[in-house]
Short mmCIF file of C-alpha atoms in Angstrom, two decimals:
data_model
loop_
_atom_site.label_atom_id
_atom_site.label_comp_id
_atom_site.label_asym_id
_atom_site.label_seq_id
_atom_site.Cartn_x
_atom_site.Cartn_y
_atom_site.Cartn_z
CA MET A 1095 -19.07 -46.59 -66.07
CA THR A 1096 -18.81 -42.71 -66.59
CA SER A 1097 -18.83 -41.52 -70.75
CA SER A 1098 -16.38 -39.58 -71.64
CA SER A 1099 -18.65 -36.89 -72.13
CA SER A 1100 -19.56 -36.63 -68.35
CA GLN A 1101 -15.58 -37.08 -67.53
CA ALA A 1102 -16.01 -33.45 -69.12
CA THR A 1103 -18.20 -32.11 -67.89
CA ALA A 1104 -16.94 -33.08 -64.21
CA ARG A 1105 -14.08 -31.77 -65.10
CA THR A 1106 -15.00 -28.62 -66.14
CA SER A 1107 -16.90 -28.05 -63.38
CA SER A 1108 -13.92 -28.87 -61.08
CA GLU A 1109 -11.63 -26.53 -62.01
CA ALA A 1110 -14.08 -24.11 -62.50
CA ARG A 1111 -14.56 -24.72 -58.89
CA ALA A 1112 -10.39 -24.20 -58.50
CA VAL A 1113 -9.98 -20.71 -60.36
CA ALA A 1114 -8.28 -18.70 -57.78
CA ARG A 1115 -9.94 -15.49 -56.52
CA THR A 1116 -8.16 -12.59 -56.30
CA GLN A 1117 -9.15 -8.71 -54.78
CA THR A 1118 -7.31 -5.91 -54.25
CA LEU A 1119 -7.97 -3.84 -51.06
CA ILE A 1120 -6.58 -1.32 -51.01
CA LYS A 1121 -5.38 0.72 -53.75
CA GLY A 1122 -2.77 2.32 -52.66
CA THR A 1123 -1.79 6.20 -52.81
CA ALA A 1124 1.60 8.65 -52.11
CA GLY A 1125 3.93 6.47 -49.68
CA ILE A 1126 1.77 3.48 -49.67
CA GLY A 1127 1.52 0.44 -50.21
CA VAL A 1128 -1.56 -2.02 -52.48
CA VAL A 1129 -2.92 -4.22 -51.01
CA ARG A 1130 -3.94 -7.72 -52.99
CA LYS A 1131 -5.52 -10.72 -51.70
CA THR A 1132 -5.84 -13.87 -53.65
CA THR A 1133 -7.78 -16.55 -52.49
CA LEU A 1134 -6.19 -20.86 -53.63
CA PRO A 1135 -9.17 -23.58 -54.70
CA GLY A 1136 -7.69 -25.00 -51.22
CA GLY A 1137 -8.31 -22.42 -49.20
CA LEU A 1138 -5.16 -20.79 -48.92
CA ARG A 1139 -5.37 -16.76 -48.11
CA ILE A 1140 -2.37 -14.71 -49.74
CA VAL A 1141 -2.03 -11.46 -48.77
CA THR A 1142 0.60 -8.77 -50.33
CA GLU A 1143 1.30 -5.12 -50.32
CA THR A 1144 3.45 -3.84 -53.37
CA LEU A 1145 6.15 -0.51 -52.56
CA PRO A 1146 8.27 -0.80 -55.75
CA SER A 1147 10.22 1.90 -53.39
CA VAL A 1148 12.48 -0.55 -51.37
CA ARG A 1149 14.29 -3.52 -51.75
CA SER A 1150 13.61 -5.81 -49.25
CA ALA A 1151 10.65 -8.34 -48.89
CA THR A 1152 9.50 -10.01 -46.26
CA PHE A 1153 7.45 -13.83 -46.52
CA GLY A 1154 5.88 -14.86 -43.81
CA ILE A 1155 3.07 -17.09 -43.32
CA TRP A 1156 0.54 -17.20 -40.32
CA ALA A 1157 -1.00 -20.45 -38.97
CA HIS A 1158 -4.41 -19.97 -36.65
CA VAL A 1159 -2.97 -21.53 -33.44
CA GLY A 1160 -1.61 -20.82 -30.94
CA SER A 1161 -1.28 -21.65 -27.23
CA ARG A 1162 -5.56 -21.04 -26.91
CA ASP A 1163 -5.71 -23.96 -28.99
CA GLU A 1164 -4.00 -26.74 -26.12
CA THR A 1165 -5.72 -29.10 -24.01
CA PRO A 1166 -4.01 -28.44 -19.87
CA SER A 1167 -1.71 -31.51 -21.01
CA LEU A 1168 -1.01 -29.92 -24.59
CA ASN A 1169 0.63 -26.75 -23.03
CA GLY A 1170 3.87 -25.46 -24.72
CA ALA A 1171 2.76 -27.41 -27.47
CA THR A 1172 2.24 -24.45 -30.15
CA HIS A 1173 5.53 -23.81 -29.41
CA TYR A 1174 7.40 -27.04 -29.33
CA LEU A 1175 5.71 -27.32 -32.82
CA GLU A 1176 7.80 -23.54 -33.73
CA HIS A 1177 10.64 -25.09 -32.98
CA LEU A 1178 10.56 -28.17 -35.02
CA LEU A 1179 9.73 -26.04 -38.31
CA PHE A 1180 13.27 -25.26 -38.19
CA LYS A 1181 14.77 -28.35 -37.92
CA GLY A 1182 14.44 -30.25 -41.23
CA THR A 1183 11.67 -31.42 -44.08
CA HIS A 1184 12.36 -34.21 -46.84
CA ARG A 1185 14.24 -32.02 -48.81
CA ARG A 1186 15.90 -29.67 -46.65
CA SER A 1187 18.19 -30.72 -43.28
CA ALA A 1188 17.69 -27.49 -40.33
CA LEU A 1189 21.48 -26.59 -41.58
CA ASP A 1190 19.95 -26.25 -45.06
CA ILE A 1191 17.55 -23.82 -44.04
CA SER A 1192 18.92 -21.45 -41.85
CA SER A 1193 22.47 -21.63 -44.25
CA ALA A 1194 19.82 -20.73 -46.99
CA ILE A 1195 18.77 -17.07 -46.01
CA ASP A 1196 21.60 -16.65 -44.15
CA ALA A 1197 24.11 -17.10 -47.72
CA VAL A 1198 22.23 -14.23 -48.95
CA GLY A 1199 22.36 -12.17 -45.71
CA GLY A 1200 19.10 -12.31 -45.03
CA GLU A 1201 16.59 -13.15 -41.21
CA MET A 1202 14.65 -15.96 -40.27
CA ASN A 1203 12.80 -16.09 -37.57
CA ALA A 1204 9.04 -17.60 -35.95
CA PHE A 1205 6.86 -16.15 -33.36
CA THR A 1206 4.11 -18.36 -31.03
CA ALA A 1207 1.37 -15.50 -29.45
CA LYS A 1208 -2.04 -17.45 -27.26
CA GLU A 1209 -4.45 -17.05 -30.68
CA TYR A 1210 -1.22 -17.28 -33.27
CA THR A 1211 1.69 -18.36 -34.70
CA CYS A 1212 4.17 -16.87 -37.14
CA TYR A 1213 7.08 -17.74 -39.32
CA TYR A 1214 8.81 -15.55 -41.51
CA ALA A 1215 11.50 -13.98 -43.41
CA ARG A 1216 13.61 -10.93 -44.75
CA VAL A 1217 15.08 -10.79 -48.01
CA LEU A 1218 16.88 -8.47 -50.54
CA ASP A 1219 13.60 -8.81 -53.25
CA THR A 1220 14.91 -10.16 -55.90
CA ASP A 1221 15.71 -13.36 -53.58
CA LEU A 1222 11.74 -13.38 -52.01
CA PRO A 1223 11.42 -16.72 -53.97
CA LEU A 1224 14.58 -18.71 -52.08
CA ALA A 1225 12.77 -17.08 -49.23
CA ILE A 1226 9.31 -17.59 -50.17
CA ASP A 1227 10.90 -21.97 -51.10
CA VAL A 1228 12.05 -22.65 -48.11
CA VAL A 1229 9.64 -21.21 -45.67
CA CYS A 1230 6.68 -22.76 -47.95
CA ASP A 1231 8.88 -26.11 -47.43
CA MET A 1232 9.00 -25.76 -43.61
CA LEU A 1233 5.11 -25.27 -43.10
CA THR A 1234 4.13 -27.93 -45.26
CA GLY A 1235 7.02 -30.88 -45.35
CA SER A 1236 8.30 -30.48 -41.88
CA LEU A 1237 9.60 -34.14 -40.56
CA ILE A 1238 9.54 -33.41 -37.00
CA ARG A 1239 11.35 -36.36 -36.04
CA GLU A 1240 11.49 -38.47 -33.00
CA GLU A 1241 15.22 -37.79 -32.74
CA ASP A 1242 14.07 -33.51 -33.34
CA VAL A 1243 11.91 -33.85 -30.91
CA ASN A 1244 14.03 -34.79 -27.96
CA VAL A 1245 17.08 -31.93 -28.66
CA GLU A 1246 14.59 -29.35 -29.52
CA ARG A 1247 13.42 -29.72 -25.43
CA GLY A 1248 16.45 -29.32 -23.77
CA ALA A 1249 16.20 -26.60 -26.00
CA ILE A 1250 13.01 -25.62 -24.59
CA LEU A 1251 13.19 -25.87 -21.56
CA GLU A 1252 16.67 -23.71 -21.32
CA GLU A 1253 14.19 -20.55 -22.20
CA ILE A 1254 11.21 -21.72 -19.33
CA ALA A 1255 14.76 -21.22 -17.72
CA MET A 1256 15.98 -18.00 -19.19
CA THR A 1257 12.60 -16.58 -18.57
CA ASP A 1258 12.17 -17.67 -14.98
CA ASP A 1259 15.52 -15.96 -14.55
CA ASP A 1260 13.62 -12.47 -15.62
CA PRO A 1261 11.36 -11.85 -13.58
CA GLY A 1262 10.35 -8.17 -15.14
CA ASP A 1263 8.97 -10.72 -18.39
CA CYS A 1264 7.57 -13.47 -15.77
CA VAL A 1265 5.41 -10.96 -13.41
CA HIS A 1266 3.18 -11.18 -17.16
CA ASP A 1267 2.82 -14.84 -17.35
CA LEU A 1268 1.84 -14.82 -13.41
CA PHE A 1269 -1.14 -11.55 -14.85
CA ALA A 1270 -2.31 -13.76 -17.08
CA GLN A 1271 -2.30 -16.34 -14.95
CA THR A 1272 -4.20 -14.33 -12.11
CA MET A 1273 -6.60 -12.87 -14.94
CA PHE A 1274 -7.88 -15.98 -16.38
CA GLY A 1275 -6.55 -19.04 -13.77
CA ASP A 1276 -6.53 -21.81 -14.88
CA THR A 1277 -7.32 -21.77 -18.07
CA ALA A 1278 -5.75 -21.06 -21.93
CA LEU A 1279 -5.59 -18.35 -21.73
CA GLY A 1280 -3.50 -18.07 -18.39
CA ARG A 1281 -1.29 -21.16 -19.05
CA PRO A 1282 2.35 -19.89 -20.49
CA VAL A 1283 2.57 -19.65 -24.22
CA LEU A 1284 5.91 -21.24 -23.55
CA GLY A 1285 4.06 -24.53 -21.39
CA THR A 1286 5.95 -26.01 -18.56
CA VAL A 1287 8.92 -28.10 -17.70
CA ASP A 1288 6.45 -30.43 -16.94
CA THR A 1289 4.18 -30.23 -19.61
CA VAL A 1290 6.89 -29.91 -21.83
CA ASN A 1291 8.63 -32.77 -20.77
CA ALA A 1292 5.71 -34.84 -20.67
CA LEU A 1293 4.63 -34.14 -25.39
CA THR A 1294 6.36 -36.49 -27.65
CA ALA A 1295 7.20 -36.68 -30.54
CA ASP A 1296 2.91 -38.14 -32.46
CA ARG A 1297 1.28 -35.96 -30.38
CA ILE A 1298 2.86 -33.23 -31.81
CA ARG A 1299 2.22 -34.83 -35.23
CA ARG A 1300 -1.77 -34.83 -34.65
CA PHE A 1301 -1.27 -31.70 -33.08
CA TYR A 1302 0.62 -29.99 -36.53
CA LYS A 1303 -2.15 -32.07 -39.00
CA LYS A 1304 -4.95 -31.06 -36.70
CA HIS A 1305 -3.22 -27.02 -37.50
CA TYR A 1306 -1.95 -26.61 -40.11
CA ASP A 1307 -3.92 -26.81 -43.07
CA PRO A 1308 -4.71 -24.70 -45.52
CA THR A 1309 -7.49 -23.60 -44.30
CA HIS A 1310 -5.91 -22.46 -41.48
CA LEU A 1311 -2.56 -20.53 -43.14
CA VAL A 1312 -2.01 -16.43 -43.87
CA VAL A 1313 0.73 -16.13 -46.32
CA ALA A 1314 1.65 -12.31 -45.89
CA ALA A 1315 3.97 -10.71 -48.19
CA ALA A 1316 5.24 -6.95 -47.59
CA GLY A 1317 8.15 -5.10 -50.20
CA ASN A 1318 9.32 -4.55 -53.10
CA ILE A 1319 7.24 -6.98 -54.93
CA ASP A 1320 4.33 -8.91 -57.67
CA HIS A 1321 1.62 -10.20 -56.37
CA ASN A 1322 1.02 -12.43 -59.09
CA LYS A 1323 4.64 -13.51 -59.06
CA VAL A 1324 4.39 -14.39 -54.92
CA VAL A 1325 0.82 -16.43 -55.82
CA ARG A 1326 2.42 -18.63 -58.71
CA GLN A 1327 5.48 -19.42 -56.06
CA VAL A 1328 3.40 -20.08 -53.39
CA ARG A 1329 0.72 -22.95 -54.96
CA ALA A 1330 3.63 -24.11 -56.55
CA ALA A 1331 4.85 -25.09 -53.43
CA PHE A 1332 2.17 -26.25 -51.47
CA ASP A 1333 1.24 -28.45 -54.39
CA LYS A 1334 4.74 -29.34 -54.68
CA ALA A 1335 4.22 -30.74 -51.10
CA GLY A 1336 0.73 -32.14 -51.89
CA ALA A 1337 -1.09 -29.98 -49.08
CA PHE A 1338 -4.72 -28.80 -50.84
CA LYS A 1339 -6.56 -31.48 -49.99
CA SER A 1340 -9.93 -30.16 -51.87
CA ALA A 1341 -10.87 -27.45 -54.41
CA ASP A 1342 -13.52 -27.03 -51.72
CA ALA A 1343 -11.81 -26.20 -49.57
CA ALA A 1344 -12.71 -22.34 -47.28
CA PRO A 1345 -10.86 -20.54 -45.07
CA ILE A 1346 -11.44 -20.99 -41.89
CA ALA A 1347 -13.12 -17.48 -40.12
CA PRO A 1348 -11.78 -15.05 -37.72
CA ARG A 1349 -12.06 -16.75 -34.27
CA ASP A 1350 -14.58 -15.64 -32.19
CA GLY A 1351 -13.84 -16.50 -29.42
CA SER A 1352 -16.42 -17.05 -26.24
CA ARG A 1353 -14.44 -19.35 -23.16
CA ALA A 1354 -11.96 -16.83 -21.79
CA ILE A 1355 -12.82 -16.22 -18.05
CA ARG A 1356 -11.73 -12.31 -16.61
CA THR A 1357 -11.83 -11.95 -12.70
CA SER A 1358 -11.10 -8.49 -10.87
CA GLY A 1359 -9.83 -8.30 -7.48
CA ARG A 1360 -7.18 -11.33 -7.42
CA VAL A 1361 -3.52 -11.50 -6.36
CA GLU A 1362 -0.96 -13.73 -6.98
CA LEU A 1363 2.79 -12.91 -5.38
CA ILE A 1364 5.80 -14.73 -5.87
CA GLY A 1365 8.28 -14.62 -2.67
CA ARG A 1366 11.38 -14.17 -4.91
CA LYS A 1367 15.98 -13.38 -4.16
CA THR A 1368 15.41 -10.13 -7.04
CA GLU A 1369 17.06 -5.97 -6.31
CA GLN A 1370 13.51 -4.91 -7.78
CA ALA A 1371 9.94 -5.39 -6.95
CA HIS A 1372 7.77 -6.66 -10.12
CA VAL A 1373 4.40 -5.43 -10.10
CA VAL A 1374 1.59 -5.70 -12.35
CA LEU A 1375 -1.59 -4.96 -11.35
CA GLY A 1376 -4.40 -4.67 -13.97
CA MET A 1377 -7.85 -5.13 -15.24
CA PRO A 1378 -10.38 -7.03 -17.74
CA GLY A 1379 -10.21 -4.68 -21.00
CA LEU A 1380 -11.46 -4.71 -24.50
CA ALA A 1381 -11.34 -7.50 -27.17
CA ARG A 1382 -10.00 -6.65 -30.13
CA THR A 1383 -13.25 -6.28 -32.17
CA ASP A 1384 -14.43 -3.84 -30.18
CA ASP A 1385 -15.22 -0.47 -32.02
CA ARG A 1386 -14.15 0.58 -27.92
CA ARG A 1387 -10.50 0.03 -29.46
CA TRP A 1388 -9.58 2.52 -30.42
CA ALA A 1389 -10.12 5.10 -27.75
CA LEU A 1390 -8.65 2.52 -25.40
CA GLY A 1391 -5.42 3.22 -26.95
CA VAL A 1392 -5.53 6.64 -26.41
CA LEU A 1393 -6.36 6.29 -22.90
CA ASN A 1394 -3.70 3.68 -22.70
CA THR A 1395 -1.15 5.80 -24.27
CA ALA A 1396 -1.90 8.35 -22.02
CA LEU A 1397 -1.99 7.16 -19.15
CA GLY A 1398 1.45 5.34 -19.65
CA GLY A 1399 2.64 5.45 -23.07
CA GLY A 1400 5.42 7.46 -22.99
CA MET A 1401 7.86 9.82 -20.90
CA SER A 1402 4.78 13.50 -21.37
CA SER A 1403 2.28 10.22 -19.90
CA ARG A 1404 0.41 11.14 -16.13
CA LEU A 1405 2.33 7.57 -14.55
CA PHE A 1406 5.76 8.15 -15.88
CA GLN A 1407 5.58 11.92 -13.73
CA GLU A 1408 4.57 10.27 -11.56
CA VAL A 1409 6.16 7.53 -10.57
CA ARG A 1410 9.41 7.79 -11.83
CA GLU A 1411 9.58 11.92 -13.24
CA LYS A 1412 8.34 13.56 -9.92
CA ARG A 1413 9.27 10.94 -6.82
CA GLY A 1414 12.39 8.88 -9.02
CA LEU A 1415 9.63 5.63 -6.99
CA ALA A 1416 10.91 3.37 -10.52
CA TYR A 1417 12.92 3.15 -13.44
CA SER A 1418 10.05 1.40 -15.89
CA VAL A 1419 6.75 2.03 -15.35
CA TYR A 1420 4.07 1.37 -18.50
CA SER A 1421 0.99 0.43 -18.89
CA TYR A 1422 -1.04 -1.55 -21.89
CA THR A 1423 -3.26 -3.15 -23.68
CA SER A 1424 -3.50 -6.61 -25.32
CA GLY A 1425 -6.50 -7.42 -27.29
CA PHE A 1426 -8.40 -10.82 -27.45
CA ALA A 1427 -10.36 -12.81 -29.90
CA ASP A 1428 -13.54 -12.18 -26.60
CA CYS A 1429 -11.29 -10.35 -24.20
CA GLY A 1430 -8.85 -8.43 -23.11
CA LEU A 1431 -5.99 -6.91 -20.39
CA PHE A 1432 -5.46 -3.46 -19.77
CA GLY A 1433 -2.07 -3.45 -17.81
CA VAL A 1434 0.24 -1.09 -15.19
CA TYR A 1435 3.42 -2.47 -14.53
CA ALA A 1436 6.01 -1.00 -12.32
CA GLY A 1437 9.84 -1.94 -11.71
CA CYS A 1438 10.61 -0.99 -8.09
CA ARG A 1439 12.50 -1.69 -5.23
CA PRO A 1440 11.09 -4.17 -2.79
CA SER A 1441 10.64 -1.01 0.04
CA GLN A 1442 9.03 1.65 -2.59
CA VAL A 1443 6.51 -1.67 -3.97
CA HIS A 1444 3.47 -0.09 -1.55
CA ASP A 1445 3.96 3.61 -2.55
CA VAL A 1446 3.97 2.63 -6.35
CA LEU A 1447 0.48 0.74 -6.18
CA LYS A 1448 -0.72 3.28 -4.74
CA ILE A 1449 0.47 6.49 -6.43
CA CYS A 1450 -1.31 4.10 -10.01
CA ARG A 1451 -3.87 3.09 -8.23
CA ASP A 1452 -4.96 6.46 -7.41
CA GLU A 1453 -3.94 7.45 -11.18
CA LEU A 1454 -6.47 4.85 -12.74
CA ASP A 1455 -8.82 5.70 -9.99
CA GLN A 1456 -8.03 9.40 -10.58
CA VAL A 1457 -8.66 9.27 -13.90
CA ALA A 1458 -12.21 7.02 -14.32
CA GLU A 1459 -13.69 9.22 -11.88
CA HIS A 1460 -12.72 12.69 -13.53
CA GLY A 1461 -11.39 11.25 -17.39
CA LEU A 1462 -8.67 12.64 -18.81
CA SER A 1463 -7.66 16.29 -19.69
CA ASP A 1464 -8.48 17.41 -23.26
CA ASP A 1465 -5.04 18.60 -23.62
CA GLU A 1466 -4.28 15.42 -22.84
CA ILE A 1467 -6.41 13.12 -24.90
CA SER A 1468 -5.12 15.27 -28.04
CA ARG A 1469 -1.07 14.46 -26.83
CA ALA A 1470 -1.65 10.71 -26.65
CA ILE A 1471 -3.91 11.83 -30.47
CA GLY A 1472 -1.14 12.45 -31.98
CA GLN A 1473 1.64 10.06 -30.26
CA VAL A 1474 -0.96 7.45 -31.18
CA ARG A 1475 -1.15 8.65 -34.58
CA GLY A 1476 2.85 8.90 -35.27
CA SER A 1477 3.82 6.02 -33.48
CA THR A 1478 1.44 3.92 -35.90
CA VAL A 1479 3.00 5.48 -39.26
CA LEU A 1480 6.40 5.06 -37.94
CA GLY A 1481 5.83 1.81 -36.79
CA LEU A 1482 4.84 0.47 -40.28
CA GLU A 1483 8.06 2.14 -42.30
CA ASP A 1484 10.18 -1.43 -42.49
CA THR A 1485 8.42 -4.54 -45.07
CA GLY A 1486 8.50 -6.75 -41.72
CA ALA A 1487 5.95 -5.13 -39.79
CA LEU A 1488 3.68 -3.65 -43.01
CA MET A 1489 3.65 -8.02 -43.38
CA ASN A 1490 2.81 -7.75 -39.86
CA ARG A 1491 -0.23 -5.75 -40.26
CA ILE A 1492 -1.37 -6.75 -43.26
CA GLY A 1493 -1.03 -10.80 -42.34
CA LYS A 1494 -2.30 -10.41 -38.69
CA SER A 1495 -5.40 -8.73 -39.54
CA GLU A 1496 -6.39 -11.04 -42.85
CA LEU A 1497 -6.09 -13.91 -39.60
CA CYS A 1498 -7.30 -11.96 -37.17
CA TRP A 1499 -10.19 -10.58 -38.18
CA GLY A 1500 -10.15 -11.22 -41.73
CA GLU A 1501 -10.31 -7.74 -43.50
CA GLN A 1502 -7.66 -5.06 -44.55
CA MET A 1503 -7.56 -1.15 -43.01
CA SER A 1504 -5.56 1.24 -44.91
CA VAL A 1505 -3.41 3.70 -43.08
CA ASP A 1506 -5.04 6.69 -43.59
CA ASP A 1507 -8.77 4.75 -42.95
CA MET A 1508 -5.87 3.71 -39.12
CA LEU A 1509 -5.44 7.20 -38.62
CA ALA A 1510 -8.92 9.22 -40.11
CA ARG A 1511 -10.15 6.99 -36.64
CA ILE A 1512 -7.72 6.92 -34.80
CA ALA A 1513 -8.51 11.35 -34.98
CA ALA A 1514 -11.78 10.75 -34.81
CA VAL A 1515 -12.17 9.58 -30.67
CA THR A 1516 -13.28 11.96 -28.82
CA PRO A 1517 -12.23 13.21 -25.39
CA ASP A 1518 -16.74 11.77 -24.58
CA GLU A 1519 -15.44 8.31 -26.08
CA VAL A 1520 -12.57 8.69 -24.25
CA ARG A 1521 -13.80 9.16 -20.76
CA SER A 1522 -16.98 6.36 -21.15
CA VAL A 1523 -13.84 3.56 -21.73
CA ALA A 1524 -12.14 5.18 -18.84
CA ARG A 1525 -14.94 4.56 -16.26
CA ASP A 1526 -15.97 0.83 -18.50
CA ILE A 1527 -12.04 -0.31 -17.75
CA LEU A 1528 -11.04 1.78 -14.60
CA GLY A 1529 -13.79 1.54 -12.94
CA ARG A 1530 -13.43 -1.81 -12.18
CA ARG A 1531 -11.98 -3.93 -9.33
CA PRO A 1532 -8.62 -3.74 -10.13
CA SER A 1533 -6.05 -7.58 -9.78
CA LEU A 1534 -2.46 -7.43 -9.08
CA SER A 1535 0.53 -9.06 -9.46
CA VAL A 1536 4.16 -9.26 -7.78
CA ILE A 1537 7.90 -10.72 -8.13
CA GLY A 1538 9.78 -9.89 -5.68
CA PRO A 1539 11.66 -10.30 -2.33
CA LEU A 1540 8.09 -9.41 -0.30
CA LYS A 1541 8.07 -10.45 3.50
CA ASP A 1542 5.06 -11.21 5.33
CA LYS A 1543 3.27 -7.97 6.37
CA GLN A 1544 4.45 -6.63 2.45
CA ALA A 1545 2.94 -9.64 0.47
CA ALA A 1546 -0.12 -8.57 3.18
CA ARG A 1547 -0.72 -5.72 3.01
CA LEU A 1548 -0.71 -6.05 -0.97
CA HIS A 1549 -4.33 -7.39 -1.18
CA ASP A 1550 -5.50 -3.97 0.24
CA ALA A 1551 -4.36 -2.39 -3.28
CA VAL A 1552 -7.08 -4.52 -4.44
CA ALA A 1553 -9.11 -3.98 -1.87
#
């Protein structure tokens, strides 16, 4: 039997461990919000950015789970679960969830990516407590009933069909498969018809319990908010649901990744009766933690990030061979992609590919001019700030930063880092990335002779 004094000592020790840890990450300057972080005893992280000058607030919860965490038989489970958390909890029906936010003129949505999932609501600042209660309830109290799984299966199969009907979207999934093969990064976020049909309510519930523990979650809020009030409201919501299992639990570390398989020189073609051929030519890129990502961002912008970029000028402006042509980068925990997309008439696909390949080879060998680099730096800096002009974008930035990097960078620091990129750094990363043998993915009405010639484009 434990004595009363021993019980008091144990209780005091437990309470000491249960104190939330709060810190100010960014103090804020004119026009830039104050960013604070609190880590609750159950391992839940809460990050906020306070902007008193606005009248809106965006509240989101980021889950450290994406399609990369799925086995082949579970492909699509993360996205399926995203849908199901809107279908009802112990306290609210699906209609209650949607009507609560609609009634205050707010908006609510979610998205699933390869390495994370996010649920969010944007409302007037006075309605933030409602948004917190609704979103937290969804994340902690979802029922995942068999009847909801069966109903939502049809909606997800329609979403897959909708994506398949858009070859300009589908070709990017094909390119991921081309680069990563039959791995978690190579498989589609939505899953396939076969894997979605095979998923059961029981398997999805187990997936939910494994990946939606508070230690795997980051709460992010931005706008005209009070950090301490947000912490109290979130803590109350998670306590009400009994979500905290242990006061000693610590948040999991950002994903380090180590399983990606990167390839070069592969060609994947899908014949389809479309008006255009949709093409992605690309190669391995950089992990999102690579210090060279700033230089790669400048390179990407100069190559295909705007109307003055090389690819836009050469393919569209000078020759009129495509309406849409651009380059892009995707960074994951341990690897990345660099790609060039173009949509063109099938008869022009070889000309477009040759121009794109020639430009990539030219920049890999000779680099970009100082003027191109200077213009791209200005474009990246401007777009970075303009892209953070609403509370939703700010919530995304601080939530993703905490989940993926475990730290926050102020806007001023980001702008300074971009401005510090040198021409030599851009030319170096161009040699490293663009000098590799590319892979190619194409969807379109290609004849046999055309398909055979496409293999030459990556030789």
